[in-house]
Short mmCIF file of N, CA and C and ligand atoms in Angstrom, two decimals:
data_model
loop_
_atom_site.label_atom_id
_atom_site.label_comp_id
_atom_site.label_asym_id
_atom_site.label_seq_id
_atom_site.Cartn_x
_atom_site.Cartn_y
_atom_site.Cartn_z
N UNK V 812 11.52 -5.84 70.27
CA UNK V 812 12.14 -6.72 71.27
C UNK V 812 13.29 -6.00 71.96
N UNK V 813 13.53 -6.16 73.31
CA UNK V 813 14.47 -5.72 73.98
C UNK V 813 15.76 -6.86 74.86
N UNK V 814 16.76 -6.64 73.96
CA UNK V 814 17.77 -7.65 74.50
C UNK V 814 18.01 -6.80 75.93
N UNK V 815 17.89 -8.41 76.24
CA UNK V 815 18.50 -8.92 78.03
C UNK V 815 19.62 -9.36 78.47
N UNK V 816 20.41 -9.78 79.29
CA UNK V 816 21.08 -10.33 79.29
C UNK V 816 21.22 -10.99 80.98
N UNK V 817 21.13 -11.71 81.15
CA UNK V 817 21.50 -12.76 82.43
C UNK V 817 23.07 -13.96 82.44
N UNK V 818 23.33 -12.93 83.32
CA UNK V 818 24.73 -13.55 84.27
C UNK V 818 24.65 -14.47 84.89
N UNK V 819 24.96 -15.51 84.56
CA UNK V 819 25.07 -17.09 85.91
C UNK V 819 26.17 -16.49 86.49
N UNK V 820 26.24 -17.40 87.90
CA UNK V 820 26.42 -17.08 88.88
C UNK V 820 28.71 -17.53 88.51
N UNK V 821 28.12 -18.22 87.20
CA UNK V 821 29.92 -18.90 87.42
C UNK V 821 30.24 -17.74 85.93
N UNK V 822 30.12 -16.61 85.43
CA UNK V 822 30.57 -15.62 84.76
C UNK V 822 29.46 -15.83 83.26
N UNK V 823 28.44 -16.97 82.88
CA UNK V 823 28.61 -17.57 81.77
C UNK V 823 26.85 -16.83 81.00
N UNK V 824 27.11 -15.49 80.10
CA UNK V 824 26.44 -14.46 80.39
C UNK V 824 25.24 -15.39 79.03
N UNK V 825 23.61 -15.06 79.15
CA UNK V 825 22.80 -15.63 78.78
C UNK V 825 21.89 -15.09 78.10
N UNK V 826 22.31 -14.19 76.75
CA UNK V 826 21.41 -12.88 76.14
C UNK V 826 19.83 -13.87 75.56
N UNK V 827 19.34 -12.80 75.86
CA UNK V 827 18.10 -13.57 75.69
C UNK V 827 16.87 -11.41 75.25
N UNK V 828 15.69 -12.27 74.41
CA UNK V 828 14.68 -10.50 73.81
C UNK V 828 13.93 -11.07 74.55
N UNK V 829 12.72 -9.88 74.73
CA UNK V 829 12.26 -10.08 75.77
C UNK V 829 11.03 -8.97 75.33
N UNK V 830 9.94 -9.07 75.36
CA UNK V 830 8.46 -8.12 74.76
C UNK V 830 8.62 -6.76 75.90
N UNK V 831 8.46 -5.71 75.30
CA UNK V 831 8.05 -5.12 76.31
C UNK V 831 6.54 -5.33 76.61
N UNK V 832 6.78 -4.72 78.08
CA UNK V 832 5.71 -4.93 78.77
C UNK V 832 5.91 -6.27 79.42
N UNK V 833 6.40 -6.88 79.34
CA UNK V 833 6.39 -8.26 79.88
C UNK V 833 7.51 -8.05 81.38
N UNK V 834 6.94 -9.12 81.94
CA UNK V 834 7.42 -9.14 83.50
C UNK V 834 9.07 -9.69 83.59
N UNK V 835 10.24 -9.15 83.85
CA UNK V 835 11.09 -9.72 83.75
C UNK V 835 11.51 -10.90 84.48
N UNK V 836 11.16 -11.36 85.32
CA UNK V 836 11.05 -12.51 85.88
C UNK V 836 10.35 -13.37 85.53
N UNK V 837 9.03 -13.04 84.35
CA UNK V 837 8.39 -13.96 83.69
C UNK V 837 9.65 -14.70 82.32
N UNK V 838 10.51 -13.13 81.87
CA UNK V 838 11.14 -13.66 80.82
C UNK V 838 12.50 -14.31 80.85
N UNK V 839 12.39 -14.66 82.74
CA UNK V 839 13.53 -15.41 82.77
C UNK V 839 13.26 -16.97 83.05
N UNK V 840 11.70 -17.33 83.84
CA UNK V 840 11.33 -18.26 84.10
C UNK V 840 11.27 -18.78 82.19
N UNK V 841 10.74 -17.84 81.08
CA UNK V 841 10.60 -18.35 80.05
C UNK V 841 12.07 -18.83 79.69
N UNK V 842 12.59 -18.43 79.60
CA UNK V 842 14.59 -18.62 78.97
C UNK V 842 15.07 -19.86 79.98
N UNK V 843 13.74 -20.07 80.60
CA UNK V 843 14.94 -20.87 82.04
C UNK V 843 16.22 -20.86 82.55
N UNK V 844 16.35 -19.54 83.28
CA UNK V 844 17.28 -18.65 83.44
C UNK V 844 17.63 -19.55 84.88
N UNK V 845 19.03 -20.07 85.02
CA UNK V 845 19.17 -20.56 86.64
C UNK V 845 18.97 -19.72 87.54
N UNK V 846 18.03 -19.86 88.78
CA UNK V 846 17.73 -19.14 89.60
C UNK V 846 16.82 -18.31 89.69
N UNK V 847 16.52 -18.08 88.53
CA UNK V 847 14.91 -17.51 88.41
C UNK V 847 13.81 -18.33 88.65
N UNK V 848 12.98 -18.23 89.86
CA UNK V 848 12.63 -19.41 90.45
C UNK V 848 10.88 -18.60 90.25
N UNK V 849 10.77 -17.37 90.76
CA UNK V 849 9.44 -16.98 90.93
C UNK V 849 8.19 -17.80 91.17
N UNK V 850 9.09 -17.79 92.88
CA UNK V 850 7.50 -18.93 93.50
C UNK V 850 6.39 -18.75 93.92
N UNK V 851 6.39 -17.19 93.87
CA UNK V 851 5.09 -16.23 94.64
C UNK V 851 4.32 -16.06 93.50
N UNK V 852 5.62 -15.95 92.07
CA UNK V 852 4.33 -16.10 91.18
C UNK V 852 4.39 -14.12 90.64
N UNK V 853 5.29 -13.52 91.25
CA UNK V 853 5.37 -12.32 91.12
C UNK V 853 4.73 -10.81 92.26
N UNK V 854 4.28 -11.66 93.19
CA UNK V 854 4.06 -10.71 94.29
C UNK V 854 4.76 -10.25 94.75
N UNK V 855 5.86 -10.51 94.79
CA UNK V 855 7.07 -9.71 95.55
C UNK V 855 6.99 -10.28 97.06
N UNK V 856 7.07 -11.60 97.14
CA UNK V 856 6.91 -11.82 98.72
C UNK V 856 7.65 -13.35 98.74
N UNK V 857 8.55 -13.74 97.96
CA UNK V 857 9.69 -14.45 97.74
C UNK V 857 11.11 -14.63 97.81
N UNK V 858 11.20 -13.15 97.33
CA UNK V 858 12.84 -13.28 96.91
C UNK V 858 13.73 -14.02 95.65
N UNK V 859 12.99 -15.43 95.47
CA UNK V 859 13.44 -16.11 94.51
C UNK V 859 14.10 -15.50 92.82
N UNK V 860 13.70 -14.52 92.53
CA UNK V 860 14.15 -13.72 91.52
C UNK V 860 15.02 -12.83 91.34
N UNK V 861 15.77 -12.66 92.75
CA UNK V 861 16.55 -11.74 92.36
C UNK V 861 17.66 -11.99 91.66
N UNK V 862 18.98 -10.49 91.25
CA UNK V 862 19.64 -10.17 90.65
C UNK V 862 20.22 -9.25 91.25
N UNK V 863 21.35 -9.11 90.77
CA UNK V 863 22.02 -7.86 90.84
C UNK V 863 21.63 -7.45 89.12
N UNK V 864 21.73 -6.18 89.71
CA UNK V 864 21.96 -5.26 88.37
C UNK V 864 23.30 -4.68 88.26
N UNK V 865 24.00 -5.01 86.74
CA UNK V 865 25.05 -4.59 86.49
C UNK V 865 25.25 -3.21 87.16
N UNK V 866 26.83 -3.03 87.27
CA UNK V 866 26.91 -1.00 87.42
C UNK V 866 26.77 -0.67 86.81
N UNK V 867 26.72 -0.69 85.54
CA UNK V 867 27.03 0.20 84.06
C UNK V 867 25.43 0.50 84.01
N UNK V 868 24.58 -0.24 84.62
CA UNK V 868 23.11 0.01 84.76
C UNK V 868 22.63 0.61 85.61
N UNK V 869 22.83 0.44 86.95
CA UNK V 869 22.58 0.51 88.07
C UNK V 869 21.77 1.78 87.91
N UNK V 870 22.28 3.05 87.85
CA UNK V 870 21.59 4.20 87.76
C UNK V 870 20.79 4.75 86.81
N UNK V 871 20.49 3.81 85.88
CA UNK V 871 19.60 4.03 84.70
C UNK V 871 18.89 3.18 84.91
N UNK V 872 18.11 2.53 85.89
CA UNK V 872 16.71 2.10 86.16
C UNK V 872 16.06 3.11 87.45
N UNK V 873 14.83 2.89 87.36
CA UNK V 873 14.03 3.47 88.78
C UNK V 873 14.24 2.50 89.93
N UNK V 874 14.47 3.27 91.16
CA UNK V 874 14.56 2.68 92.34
C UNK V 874 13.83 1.99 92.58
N UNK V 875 13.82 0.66 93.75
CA UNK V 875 12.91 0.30 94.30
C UNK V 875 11.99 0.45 94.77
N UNK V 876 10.77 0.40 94.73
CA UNK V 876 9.52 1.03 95.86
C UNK V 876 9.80 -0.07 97.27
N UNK V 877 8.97 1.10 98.05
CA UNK V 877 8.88 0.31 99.53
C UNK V 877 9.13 -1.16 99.70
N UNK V 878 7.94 -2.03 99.07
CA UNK V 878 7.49 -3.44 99.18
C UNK V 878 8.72 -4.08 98.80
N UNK V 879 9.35 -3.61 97.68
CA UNK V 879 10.45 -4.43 96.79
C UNK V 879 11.55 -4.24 98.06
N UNK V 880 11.95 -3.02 98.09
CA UNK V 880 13.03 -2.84 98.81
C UNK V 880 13.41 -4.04 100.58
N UNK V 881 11.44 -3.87 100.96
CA UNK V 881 12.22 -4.48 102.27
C UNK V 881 12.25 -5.79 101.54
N UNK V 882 11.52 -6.74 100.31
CA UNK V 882 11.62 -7.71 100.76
C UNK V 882 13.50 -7.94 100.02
N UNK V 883 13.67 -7.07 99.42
CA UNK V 883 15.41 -7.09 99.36
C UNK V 883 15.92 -7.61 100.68
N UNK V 884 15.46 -6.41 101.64
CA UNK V 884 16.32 -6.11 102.73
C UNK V 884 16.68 -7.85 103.44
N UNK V 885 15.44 -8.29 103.52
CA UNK V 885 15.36 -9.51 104.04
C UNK V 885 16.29 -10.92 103.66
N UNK V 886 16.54 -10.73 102.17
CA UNK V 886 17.53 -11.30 101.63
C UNK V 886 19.02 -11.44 102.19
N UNK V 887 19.60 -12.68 102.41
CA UNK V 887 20.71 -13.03 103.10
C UNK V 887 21.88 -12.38 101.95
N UNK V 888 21.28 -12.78 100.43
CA UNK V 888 22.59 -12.09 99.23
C UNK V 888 22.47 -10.91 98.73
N UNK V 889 21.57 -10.17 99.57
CA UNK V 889 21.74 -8.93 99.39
C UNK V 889 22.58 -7.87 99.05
N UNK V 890 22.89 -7.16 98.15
CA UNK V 890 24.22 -6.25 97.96
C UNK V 890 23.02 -4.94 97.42
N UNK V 891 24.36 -3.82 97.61
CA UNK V 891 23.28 -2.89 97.28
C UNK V 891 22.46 -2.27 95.78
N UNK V 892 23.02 -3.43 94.46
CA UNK V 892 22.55 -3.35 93.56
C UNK V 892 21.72 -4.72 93.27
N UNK V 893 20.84 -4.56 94.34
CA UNK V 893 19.86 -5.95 94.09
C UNK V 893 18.33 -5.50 94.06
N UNK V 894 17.75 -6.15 93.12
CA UNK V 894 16.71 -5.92 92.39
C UNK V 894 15.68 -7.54 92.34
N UNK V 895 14.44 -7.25 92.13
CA UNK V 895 13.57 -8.20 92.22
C UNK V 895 13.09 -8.07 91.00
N UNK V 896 13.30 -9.65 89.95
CA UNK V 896 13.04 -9.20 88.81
C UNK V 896 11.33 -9.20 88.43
N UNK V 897 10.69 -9.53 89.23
CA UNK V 897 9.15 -9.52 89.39
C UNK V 897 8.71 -8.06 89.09
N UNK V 898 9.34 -7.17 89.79
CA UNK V 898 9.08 -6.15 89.88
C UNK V 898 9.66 -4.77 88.71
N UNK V 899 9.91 -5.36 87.91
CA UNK V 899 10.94 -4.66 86.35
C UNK V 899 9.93 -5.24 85.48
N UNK V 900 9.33 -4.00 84.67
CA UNK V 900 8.85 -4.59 83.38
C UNK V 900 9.69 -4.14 82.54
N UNK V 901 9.80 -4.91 81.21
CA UNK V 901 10.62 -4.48 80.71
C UNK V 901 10.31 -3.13 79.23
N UNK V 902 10.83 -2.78 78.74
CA UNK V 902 10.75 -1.41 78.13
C UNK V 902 12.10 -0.88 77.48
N UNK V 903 11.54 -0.72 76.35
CA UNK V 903 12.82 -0.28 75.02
C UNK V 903 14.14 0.53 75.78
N UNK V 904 13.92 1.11 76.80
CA UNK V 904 15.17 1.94 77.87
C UNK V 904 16.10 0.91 78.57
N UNK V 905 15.49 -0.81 78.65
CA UNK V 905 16.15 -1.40 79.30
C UNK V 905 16.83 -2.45 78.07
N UNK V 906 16.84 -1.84 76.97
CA UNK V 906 17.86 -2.63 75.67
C UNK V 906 18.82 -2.56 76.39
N UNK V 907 19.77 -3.58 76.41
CA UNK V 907 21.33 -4.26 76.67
C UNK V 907 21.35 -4.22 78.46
N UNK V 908 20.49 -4.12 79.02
CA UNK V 908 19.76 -4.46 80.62
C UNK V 908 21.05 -5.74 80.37
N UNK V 909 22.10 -6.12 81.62
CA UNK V 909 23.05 -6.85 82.26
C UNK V 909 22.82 -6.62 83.24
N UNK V 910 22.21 -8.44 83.91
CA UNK V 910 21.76 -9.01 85.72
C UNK V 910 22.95 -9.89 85.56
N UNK V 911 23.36 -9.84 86.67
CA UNK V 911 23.62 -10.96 87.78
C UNK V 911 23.31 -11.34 88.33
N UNK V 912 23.35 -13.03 88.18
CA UNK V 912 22.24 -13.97 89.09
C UNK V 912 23.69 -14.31 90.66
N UNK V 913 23.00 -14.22 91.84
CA UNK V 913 23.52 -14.34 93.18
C UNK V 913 23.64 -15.31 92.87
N UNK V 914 25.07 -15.98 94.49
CA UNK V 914 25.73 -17.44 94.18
C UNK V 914 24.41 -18.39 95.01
N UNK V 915 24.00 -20.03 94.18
CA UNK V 915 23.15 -20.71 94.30
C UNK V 915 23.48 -21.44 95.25
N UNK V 916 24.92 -21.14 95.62
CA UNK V 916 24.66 -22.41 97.12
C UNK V 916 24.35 -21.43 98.24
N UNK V 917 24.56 -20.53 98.61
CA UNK V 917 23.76 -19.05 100.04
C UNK V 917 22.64 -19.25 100.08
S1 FES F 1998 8.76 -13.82 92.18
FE1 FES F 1998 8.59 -13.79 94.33
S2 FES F 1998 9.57 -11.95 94.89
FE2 FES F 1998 9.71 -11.98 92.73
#
């Protein structure tokens, strides 16, 4: 199991394990993580899942591919450590993985 951890949006942090291999946006819809909404279902053509990724992380995951990135771009809470959690599987490298969930009223 690989601990997670999800940030609400008001500081109030939400550790939660998580299988590898499993879709991280699946293992937030499972935790019922606020704001993890995944309405596409995981296509990447929503937005509903995102996060920031902590700094202390930021550079120890792989970049975005194309698809992910624009539908970032499109995002109004966009910052430049934002990530689509649809698109993260998860994997023993992402033990102690810290998101931040964007503010829910934007
Ligand atoms: S679930 Fe729709 S973009 Fe991730």
């Amino acid at each position: 199991m690989t601990k997670i951890t999800f940030t609400t949006f008001d500081g109030t942090p939400i550790p939660v394990e998580a299988e590898d291999g499993e879709v991280l946006m699946r293992v937030g819809k499972r935790c019922e993580i606020p704001g993890i909404l995944g309405e596409c279902g995981g296509t990447c053509s929503c937005g509903s899942c995102h996060v920031y990724v902590d700094e202390a992380w930021r550079d120890r995951l792989k970049p975005p591919h194309e698809l992910e990135q624009m539908m970032i771009d499109s995002l109004f809470t966009k910052q430049d450590n934002s990530r689509l959690t649809c698109m993260i599987v998860v994997s023993p490298e992402l033990d102690g993985l810290v998101l931040h969930m964007p503010n829910p009223n934007l």
